[in-house]
PDB file of C-alpha atoms in Angstrom:
ATOM      1  CA  MET A 575       7.823  -4.267  -6.400  1.00 46.00           C
ATOM      2  CA  HIS A 576       9.763  -3.647  -9.595  1.00 40.00           C
ATOM      3  CA  GLN A 577       7.415  -0.863 -10.714  1.00 39.00           C
ATOM      4  CA  PHE A 578       7.362   0.891  -7.358  1.00 40.00           C
ATOM      5  CA  PHE A 579       9.388   4.011  -8.136  1.00 38.00           C
ATOM      6  CA  SER A 580       8.368   6.755 -10.530  1.00 34.00           C
ATOM      7  CA  ARG A 581      11.571   8.758 -10.397  1.00 31.00           C
ATOM      8  CA  LEU A 582      14.164   6.534  -8.736  1.00 30.00           C
ATOM      9  CA  ILE A 583      17.636   8.020  -9.117  1.00 24.00           C
ATOM     10  CA  LEU A 584      19.640   6.623  -6.201  1.00 25.00           C
ATOM     11  CA  LEU A 585      19.215   4.601  -3.042  1.00 29.00           C
ATOM     12  CA  LEU A 586      19.336   6.629   0.131  1.00 30.00           C
ATOM     13  CA  THR A 587      21.037   5.483   3.328  1.00 30.00           C
ATOM     14  CA  LEU A 588      18.840   6.685   6.154  1.00 32.00           C
ATOM     15  CA  ALA A 589      20.590   7.850   9.280  1.00 33.00           C
ATOM     16  CA  ALA A 590      17.600   9.568  10.898  1.00 36.00           C
ATOM     17  CA  SER A 591      13.833   9.514  10.694  1.00 41.00           C
ATOM     18  CA  VAL A 592      13.603  13.210   9.832  1.00 43.00           C
ATOM     19  CA  ALA A 593      15.765  15.231   7.471  1.00 44.00           C
ATOM     20  CA  HIS A 594      14.934  18.758   6.339  1.00 47.00           C
ATOM     21  CA  GLY A 595      11.293  18.267   7.347  1.00 73.00           C
ATOM     22  CA  GLN A 596      11.007  14.994   5.431  1.00 88.00           C
ATOM     23  CA  GLN A 597       9.896  11.810   7.161  1.00 94.00           C
ATOM     24  CA  TYR A 598      11.452   8.387   6.548  1.00 95.00           C
ATOM     25  CA  PRO A 599      10.112   4.925   7.485  1.00 97.00           C
ATOM     26  CA  GLN A 600      11.074   3.491  10.845  1.00 97.00           C
ATOM     27  CA  PRO A 601      10.191   0.179  12.561  1.00 97.00           C
ATOM     28  CA  VAL A 602       6.932   0.204  14.485  1.00 97.00           C
ATOM     29  CA  SER A 603       7.174  -0.492  18.216  1.00 94.00           C
ATOM     30  CA  GLU A 604       6.049  -3.887  19.499  1.00 92.00           C
ATOM     31  CA  MET A 605       3.147  -2.284  21.361  1.00 93.00           C
ATOM     32  CA  SER A 606       1.893  -0.402  18.302  1.00 94.00           C
ATOM     33  CA  ARG A 607       2.160  -3.271  15.818  1.00 92.00           C
ATOM     34  CA  GLN A 608       0.043  -5.497  18.059  1.00 92.00           C
ATOM     35  CA  GLN A 609      -2.697  -2.915  18.393  1.00 96.00           C
ATOM     36  CA  PHE A 610      -5.633  -2.301  16.067  1.00 97.00           C
ATOM     37  CA  PRO A 611      -5.614  -1.127  13.272  1.00 98.00           C
ATOM     38  CA  TYR A 612      -1.870  -1.723  12.813  1.00 98.00           C
ATOM     39  CA  SER A 613      -2.510  -5.423  13.466  1.00 98.00           C
ATOM     40  CA  MET A 614      -4.590  -5.610  10.270  1.00 98.00           C
ATOM     41  CA  VAL A 615      -1.563  -4.840   8.055  1.00 98.00           C
ATOM     42  CA  GLY A 616       0.418  -7.740   6.634  1.00 98.00           C
ATOM     43  CA  LEU A 617       3.281  -8.824   4.416  1.00 98.00           C
ATOM     44  CA  LEU A 618       2.463  -9.905   0.865  1.00 98.00           C
ATOM     45  CA  ASP A 619       4.823 -12.263  -0.991  1.00 98.00           C
ATOM     46  CA  PHE A 620       4.130 -13.194  -4.615  1.00 98.00           C
ATOM     47  CA  PHE A 621       5.568 -14.223  -7.950  1.00 98.00           C
ATOM     48  CA  SER A 622       5.568 -11.884 -10.925  1.00 98.00           C
ATOM     49  CA  GLY A 623       6.744 -14.091 -13.725  1.00 96.00           C
ATOM     50  CA  SER A 624       9.616 -16.147 -12.292  1.00 96.00           C
ATOM     51  CA  ARG A 625      10.662 -13.579  -9.685  1.00 96.00           C
ATOM     52  CA  ILE A 626       9.386 -13.229  -6.132  1.00 97.00           C
ATOM     53  CA  TYR A 627       8.543  -9.847  -4.602  1.00 97.00           C
ATOM     54  CA  THR A 628       7.612  -8.397  -1.234  1.00 96.00           C
ATOM     55  CA  ALA A 629       4.776  -5.927  -0.767  1.00 98.00           C
ATOM     56  CA  SER A 630       2.075  -5.002   1.755  1.00 98.00           C
ATOM     57  CA  GLY A 631      -1.687  -5.100   2.246  1.00 98.00           C
ATOM     58  CA  THR A 632      -4.453  -4.507   4.800  1.00 98.00           C
ATOM     59  CA  VAL A 633      -7.468  -6.543   5.871  1.00 98.00           C
ATOM     60  CA  ILE A 634     -10.571  -4.425   5.136  1.00 98.00           C
ATOM     61  CA  ALA A 635     -13.278  -7.107   5.298  1.00 98.00           C
ATOM     62  CA  GLU A 636     -13.511 -10.624   6.695  1.00 97.00           C
ATOM     63  CA  ARG A 637     -11.887 -12.249   3.650  1.00 98.00           C
ATOM     64  CA  THR A 638     -10.545  -9.235   1.761  1.00 98.00           C
ATOM     65  CA  VAL A 639      -7.160  -7.498   1.667  1.00 98.00           C
ATOM     66  CA  LEU A 640      -6.594  -4.097   0.059  1.00 98.00           C
ATOM     67  CA  THR A 641      -3.335  -3.545  -1.828  1.00 98.00           C
ATOM     68  CA  ALA A 642      -1.855  -1.803  -4.884  1.00 98.00           C
ATOM     69  CA  GLY A 643      -2.799  -2.924  -8.384  1.00 98.00           C
ATOM     70  CA  HIS A 644       0.843  -3.148  -9.475  1.00 98.00           C
ATOM     71  CA  ASN A 645       1.354  -5.963  -6.956  1.00 98.00           C
ATOM     72  CA  LEU A 646      -1.246  -7.967  -8.851  1.00 98.00           C
ATOM     73  CA  PHE A 647      -0.583  -7.207 -12.511  1.00 98.00           C
ATOM     74  CA  ASP A 648       2.508  -6.362 -14.572  1.00 97.00           C
ATOM     75  CA  ARG A 649       2.701  -5.324 -18.211  1.00 95.00           C
ATOM     76  CA  ARG A 650       5.311  -7.964 -19.088  1.00 95.00           C
ATOM     77  CA  ALA A 651       4.624 -10.761 -16.597  1.00 97.00           C
ATOM     78  CA  GLY A 652       0.834 -10.508 -16.527  1.00 97.00           C
ATOM     79  CA  TRP A 653      -1.051 -11.565 -13.400  1.00 98.00           C
ATOM     80  CA  SER A 654       0.921 -12.259 -10.233  1.00 98.00           C
ATOM     81  CA  THR A 655       0.702 -15.759  -8.767  1.00 98.00           C
ATOM     82  CA  ASP A 656       1.009 -17.495  -5.385  1.00 98.00           C
ATOM     83  CA  LEU A 657       0.011 -14.366  -3.478  1.00 98.00           C
ATOM     84  CA  LEU A 658       0.721 -15.197   0.152  1.00 98.00           C
ATOM     85  CA  PHE A 659      -0.613 -12.840   2.850  1.00 98.00           C
ATOM     86  CA  LEU A 660       0.906 -12.921   6.347  1.00 98.00           C
ATOM     87  CA  ARG A 661      -0.997 -10.652   8.718  1.00 98.00           C
ATOM     88  CA  ALA A 662       0.975  -8.819  11.425  1.00 97.00           C
ATOM     89  CA  TYR A 663       4.168 -10.469  10.227  1.00 97.00           C
ATOM     90  CA  HIS A 664       7.297  -9.879  12.340  1.00 97.00           C
ATOM     91  CA  GLN A 665      10.683 -11.597  12.241  1.00 96.00           C
ATOM     92  CA  GLY A 666       9.464 -14.836  10.705  1.00 96.00           C
ATOM     93  CA  GLU A 667       6.164 -15.092  12.582  1.00 96.00           C
ATOM     94  CA  ALA A 668       2.641 -13.966  11.691  1.00 97.00           C
ATOM     95  CA  ALA A 669      -0.558 -13.534  13.688  1.00 95.00           C
ATOM     96  CA  ASP A 670      -2.336 -16.108  11.499  1.00 93.00           C
ATOM     97  CA  GLU A 671      -1.325 -18.989   9.306  1.00 91.00           C
ATOM     98  CA  GLY A 672      -0.544 -17.507   5.905  1.00 94.00           C
ATOM     99  CA  GLN A 673      -3.099 -17.802   3.130  1.00 96.00           C
ATOM    100  CA  ILE A 674      -2.800 -17.842  -0.647  1.00 98.00           C
ATOM    101  CA  ALA A 675      -5.337 -15.538  -2.311  1.00 98.00           C
ATOM    102  CA  SER A 676      -8.118 -17.388  -4.121  1.00 98.00           C
ATOM    103  CA  ARG A 677      -9.125 -14.430  -6.315  1.00 98.00           C
ATOM    104  CA  ILE A 678      -7.548 -11.095  -7.283  1.00 98.00           C
ATOM    105  CA  PHE A 679      -9.083  -7.931  -8.686  1.00 98.00           C
ATOM    106  CA  VAL A 680      -7.656  -4.662 -10.001  1.00 98.00           C
ATOM    107  CA  LEU A 681      -9.473  -1.394 -10.490  1.00 97.00           C
ATOM    108  CA  GLY A 682     -11.004  -0.916 -13.920  1.00 95.00           C
ATOM    109  CA  GLY A 683      -8.661   1.003 -16.212  1.00 95.00           C
ATOM    110  CA  TYR A 684      -5.478  -0.109 -14.509  1.00 98.00           C
ATOM    111  CA  ARG A 685      -4.431  -2.794 -16.973  1.00 97.00           C
ATOM    112  CA  PRO A 686      -5.107  -0.667 -20.106  1.00 97.00           C
ATOM    113  CA  SER A 687      -3.146   2.243 -18.591  1.00 97.00           C
ATOM    114  CA  VAL A 688      -0.207  -0.008 -17.704  1.00 97.00           C
ATOM    115  CA  LYS A 689      -0.157  -1.633 -21.145  1.00 95.00           C
ATOM    116  CA  ARG A 690      -0.273   1.697 -22.969  1.00 96.00           C
ATOM    117  CA  TYR A 691       1.682   4.072 -20.730  1.00 96.00           C
ATOM    118  CA  GLY A 692       3.718   1.836 -18.407  1.00 96.00           C
ATOM    119  CA  GLY A 693       3.402   1.072 -14.727  1.00 95.00           C
ATOM    120  CA  ASN A 694       5.354   4.163 -13.666  1.00 94.00           C
ATOM    121  CA  SER A 695       3.027   6.643 -15.365  1.00 96.00           C
ATOM    122  CA  PHE A 696       0.679   8.983 -13.531  1.00 95.00           C
ATOM    123  CA  LEU A 697      -2.181   7.432 -15.499  1.00 96.00           C
ATOM    124  CA  ALA A 698      -1.328   4.021 -14.073  1.00 97.00           C
ATOM    125  CA  PHE A 699      -0.876   5.340 -10.526  1.00 98.00           C
ATOM    126  CA  ALA A 700      -4.313   7.003 -10.741  1.00 98.00           C
ATOM    127  CA  SER A 701      -5.966   3.563 -10.954  1.00 98.00           C
ATOM    128  CA  ASP A 702      -3.341   1.550  -9.034  1.00 98.00           C
ATOM    129  CA  LEU A 703      -5.609  -0.329  -6.651  1.00 98.00           C
ATOM    130  CA  GLY A 704      -6.439  -3.993  -6.100  1.00 98.00           C
ATOM    131  CA  LEU A 705      -8.102  -6.535  -3.852  1.00 98.00           C
ATOM    132  CA  LEU A 706      -7.225 -10.038  -2.695  1.00 98.00           C
ATOM    133  CA  ARG A 707      -9.956 -12.486  -1.715  1.00 98.00           C
ATOM    134  CA  PHE A 708      -9.420 -15.495   0.562  1.00 98.00           C
ATOM    135  CA  THR A 709     -11.429 -18.602   1.331  1.00 97.00           C
ATOM    136  CA  GLU A 710     -10.882 -18.200   5.089  1.00 96.00           C
ATOM    137  CA  PRO A 711     -11.068 -15.099   7.326  1.00 96.00           C
ATOM    138  CA  ALA A 712      -7.911 -13.006   6.986  1.00 96.00           C
ATOM    139  CA  GLY A 713      -8.126 -10.826  10.082  1.00 94.00           C
ATOM    140  CA  ALA A 714      -9.140 -13.101  12.987  1.00 92.00           C
ATOM    141  CA  GLY A 715     -12.574 -11.510  12.986  1.00 92.00           C
ATOM    142  CA  GLY A 716     -11.334  -7.937  12.639  1.00 96.00           C
ATOM    143  CA  HIS A 717     -10.687  -5.529   9.777  1.00 98.00           C
ATOM    144  CA  ALA A 718      -9.524  -1.954   9.342  1.00 98.00           C
ATOM    145  CA  GLY A 719     -12.001   0.767   8.474  1.00 98.00           C
ATOM    146  CA  TRP A 720     -11.772   2.836   5.315  1.00 98.00           C
ATOM    147  CA  THR A 721     -13.399   5.909   3.825  1.00 98.00           C
ATOM    148  CA  ALA A 722     -13.670   7.551   0.418  1.00 98.00           C
ATOM    149  CA  ASP A 723     -13.477  11.035   1.981  1.00 96.00           C
ATOM    150  CA  ARG A 724     -10.482  12.656   0.254  1.00 95.00           C
ATOM    151  CA  ALA A 725     -10.894  15.762   2.402  1.00 96.00           C
ATOM    152  CA  LEU A 726      -9.023  13.880   5.139  1.00 97.00           C
ATOM    153  CA  LEU A 727      -6.001  13.607   2.843  1.00 97.00           C
ATOM    154  CA  GLU A 728      -6.060  17.285   1.955  1.00 96.00           C
ATOM    155  CA  ALA A 729      -6.345  18.506   5.555  1.00 96.00           C
ATOM    156  CA  ASN A 730      -3.661  19.287   8.135  1.00 97.00           C
ATOM    157  CA  ILE A 731      -4.396  16.237  10.255  1.00 97.00           C
ATOM    158  CA  ASP A 732      -2.387  13.229  11.409  1.00 97.00           C
ATOM    159  CA  LYS A 733      -1.665  10.619   8.728  1.00 98.00           C
ATOM    160  CA  VAL A 734       0.471   7.497   8.946  1.00 98.00           C
ATOM    161  CA  ALA A 735       1.563   5.071   6.220  1.00 98.00           C
ATOM    162  CA  LEU A 736       2.462   1.466   7.046  1.00 98.00           C
ATOM    163  CA  GLY A 737       4.217  -1.305   5.134  1.00 98.00           C
ATOM    164  CA  TYR A 738       7.108  -3.749   4.951  1.00 98.00           C
ATOM    165  CA  GLY A 739      10.272  -2.218   3.532  1.00 96.00           C
ATOM    166  CA  ALA A 740      12.401  -4.200   1.108  1.00 92.00           C
ATOM    167  CA  GLU A 741      15.293  -1.809   0.439  1.00 90.00           C
ATOM    168  CA  ASP A 742      16.796  -0.075   3.449  1.00 91.00           C
ATOM    169  CA  HIS A 743      15.000  -2.672   5.573  1.00 95.00           C
ATOM    170  CA  ASP A 744      14.699  -6.418   5.002  1.00 94.00           C
ATOM    171  CA  GLY A 745      10.920  -6.923   5.101  1.00 95.00           C
ATOM    172  CA  GLU A 746      11.015  -8.576   8.520  1.00 97.00           C
ATOM    173  CA  GLU A 747       9.251  -5.805  10.434  1.00 97.00           C
ATOM    174  CA  LEU A 748       6.430  -3.345   9.952  1.00 98.00           C
ATOM    175  CA  LEU A 749       7.492   0.225   9.153  1.00 98.00           C
ATOM    176  CA  SER A 750       5.627   3.481   9.653  1.00 98.00           C
ATOM    177  CA  VAL A 751       6.061   7.029   8.434  1.00 98.00           C
ATOM    178  CA  GLY A 752       3.761   9.913   9.272  1.00 97.00           C
ATOM    179  CA  THR A 753       2.914  13.508   8.558  1.00 96.00           C
ATOM    180  CA  SER A 754       0.242  16.078   9.306  1.00 96.00           C
ATOM    181  CA  SER A 755       0.771  17.897   6.012  1.00 96.00           C
ATOM    182  CA  PRO A 756      -1.803  17.629   3.207  1.00 97.00           C
ATOM    183  CA  PHE A 757      -1.384  15.402   0.169  1.00 97.00           C
ATOM    184  CA  GLU A 758      -1.639  17.213  -3.148  1.00 97.00           C
ATOM    185  CA  LYS A 759      -3.383  16.048  -6.308  1.00 97.00           C
ATOM    186  CA  VAL A 760      -1.071  15.010  -9.144  1.00 97.00           C
ATOM    187  CA  PHE A 761      -3.477  13.325 -11.537  1.00 97.00           C
ATOM    188  CA  GLY A 762      -6.973  12.068 -10.819  1.00 97.00           C
ATOM    189  CA  ALA A 763      -6.927   9.971  -7.639  1.00 98.00           C
ATOM    190  CA  PHE A 764      -3.112   9.916  -7.529  1.00 98.00           C
ATOM    191  CA  LEU A 765      -1.817  12.207  -4.754  1.00 98.00           C
ATOM    192  CA  GLU A 766       1.670  12.929  -3.445  1.00 97.00           C
ATOM    193  CA  SER A 767       3.320  14.386  -0.363  1.00 97.00           C
ATOM    194  CA  ASP A 768       6.818  15.856  -0.488  1.00 95.00           C
ATOM    195  CA  SER A 769       7.192  15.319   3.266  1.00 94.00           C
ATOM    196  CA  LEU A 770       7.158  11.490   3.092  1.00 95.00           C
ATOM    197  CA  TYR A 771       9.496   8.856   1.690  1.00 96.00           C
ATOM    198  CA  PHE A 772       8.069   5.399   0.931  1.00 97.00           C
ATOM    199  CA  GLU A 773      10.441   2.468   0.707  1.00 95.00           C
ATOM    200  CA  GLY A 774      10.143  -0.330  -1.852  1.00 94.00           C
ATOM    201  CA  GLY A 775       8.082  -3.169  -0.376  1.00 97.00           C
ATOM    202  CA  MET A 776       5.717  -0.732   1.349  1.00 98.00           C
ATOM    203  CA  SER A 777       3.673  -0.591  -1.859  1.00 98.00           C
ATOM    204  CA  GLY A 778       0.112  -1.684  -1.235  1.00 98.00           C
ATOM    205  CA  GLY A 779       0.309  -0.672   2.420  1.00 98.00           C
ATOM    206  CA  PRO A 780      -2.343   1.640   3.897  1.00 98.00           C
ATOM    207  CA  LEU A 781      -2.317   5.373   4.432  1.00 98.00           C
ATOM    208  CA  PHE A 782      -4.363   5.981   7.581  1.00 98.00           C
ATOM    209  CA  SER A 783      -5.872   9.371   8.407  1.00 98.00           C
ATOM    210  CA  ARG A 784      -7.217  10.368  11.802  1.00 97.00           C
ATOM    211  CA  THR A 785     -10.891  11.298  11.809  1.00 95.00           C
ATOM    212  CA  THR A 786     -12.543  13.942  13.966  1.00 92.00           C
ATOM    213  CA  ALA A 787     -13.607  11.099  16.267  1.00 93.00           C
ATOM    214  CA  GLY A 788      -9.942  10.205  16.767  1.00 94.00           C
ATOM    215  CA  ASP A 789     -10.049   6.939  14.830  1.00 96.00           C
ATOM    216  CA  LEU A 790      -7.522   5.872  12.202  1.00 98.00           C
ATOM    217  CA  THR A 791      -9.183   4.993   8.899  1.00 98.00           C
ATOM    218  CA  ILE A 792      -7.689   4.066   5.525  1.00 98.00           C
ATOM    219  CA  THR A 793      -7.840   6.900   3.013  1.00 98.00           C
ATOM    220  CA  GLY A 794      -5.260   5.704   0.494  1.00 98.00           C
ATOM    221  CA  VAL A 795      -2.856   2.983  -0.622  1.00 98.00           C
ATOM    222  CA  ILE A 796       0.899   3.410  -1.165  1.00 98.00           C
ATOM    223  CA  VAL A 797       1.711   3.176  -4.886  1.00 98.00           C
ATOM    224  CA  SER A 798       4.922   5.127  -5.558  1.00 97.00           C
ATOM    225  CA  GLY A 799       7.964   6.774  -4.051  1.00 93.00           C
ATOM    226  CA  SER A 800      10.808   8.999  -5.100  1.00 87.00           C
ATOM    227  CA  VAL A 801      14.136   9.778  -3.462  1.00 85.00           C
ATOM    228  CA  GLN A 802      15.058  12.855  -5.486  1.00 82.00           C
ATOM    229  CA  PRO A 803      13.006  14.871  -4.931  1.00 87.00           C
ATOM    230  CA  VAL A 804      11.579  13.064  -1.942  1.00 90.00           C
ATOM    231  CA  SER A 805       7.894  12.286  -2.376  1.00 92.00           C
ATOM    232  CA  GLY A 806       5.437   9.581  -1.445  1.00 97.00           C
ATOM    233  CA  GLY A 807       2.547   8.758  -3.743  1.00 98.00           C
ATOM    234  CA  ILE A 808      -0.786   7.175  -2.891  1.00 98.00           C
ATOM    235  CA  ARG A 809      -3.877   6.110  -4.763  1.00 98.00           C
ATOM    236  CA  SER A 810      -6.635   7.723  -2.724  1.00 98.00           C
ATOM    237  CA  LEU A 811      -9.830   5.908  -1.869  1.00 98.00           C
ATOM    238  CA  ASN A 812     -12.633   7.646  -3.747  1.00 97.00           C
ATOM    239  CA  PRO A 813     -16.132   6.668  -4.962  1.00 97.00           C
ATOM    240  CA  THR A 814     -14.605   4.584  -7.773  1.00 97.00           C
ATOM    241  CA  ALA A 815     -12.508   2.654  -5.273  1.00 98.00           C
ATOM    242  CA  ALA A 816     -15.542   2.296  -3.018  1.00 98.00           C
ATOM    243  CA  ARG A 817     -17.522   0.664  -5.829  1.00 98.00           C
ATOM    244  CA  LEU A 818     -14.730  -1.884  -6.352  1.00 98.00           C
ATOM    245  CA  ILE A 819     -14.665  -2.718  -2.641  1.00 98.00           C
ATOM    246  CA  TYR A 820     -18.453  -2.954  -2.299  1.00 97.00           C
ATOM    247  CA  ARG A 821     -18.761  -5.132  -5.396  1.00 97.00           C
ATOM    248  CA  TYR A 822     -15.864  -7.545  -4.884  1.00 96.00           C
ATOM    249  CA  GLY A 823     -14.630  -7.079  -1.337  1.00 93.00           C
ATOM    250  CA  GLN A 824     -17.663  -7.528   0.896  1.00 85.00           C
TER     251      GLN A 824
END
């Protein structure tokens, strides 16, 4: 997405998945991408104005996909259109027939923040969350779990971010990047990790955290990235996000 980077200075050619303790996105193995909850992540194609963009999203209810708000609304172009979701997309094929979203929602406060401060501001990132609704089931009867427990983000536990890269990769395969380090608060519900790099196109993809029961559950959504210094930014799921999901996503 064109408002993906907060401090983009140069494009980085990645020769390895780890450099100086920093993690970079790599293609997910065939076995992993077919397994739950990875199989609930999909490619999102849409128009913003006259231009088409690639992003990511996750099925979190029968007919609901969670993504970033900046995939759905832009200060200049307004609302995005023709939002096509392709679950478990890989090399031209998807697990289901693609669907165009019938309704879209963004978190309250996102549009005013974007209009006043710009889409790359911390104020915008702090409310950068959205939902897509579909007329037919989006996850073949399944959906990923989520929680508004930010303690999972701030703990030294396994976390993995997923999405479809559109810079160093071509958007044809699911990417993953993980860490066990905590995310740190930047502003409100906007958190960053200096151990992760998120690639353009991954925006809207999920940040999974592993619970004490060993399950992977969504605790945040990818909203920003930076190459210098390296950092990956997420909009955490909190009670405000939970109210949006319960009201419009169930």
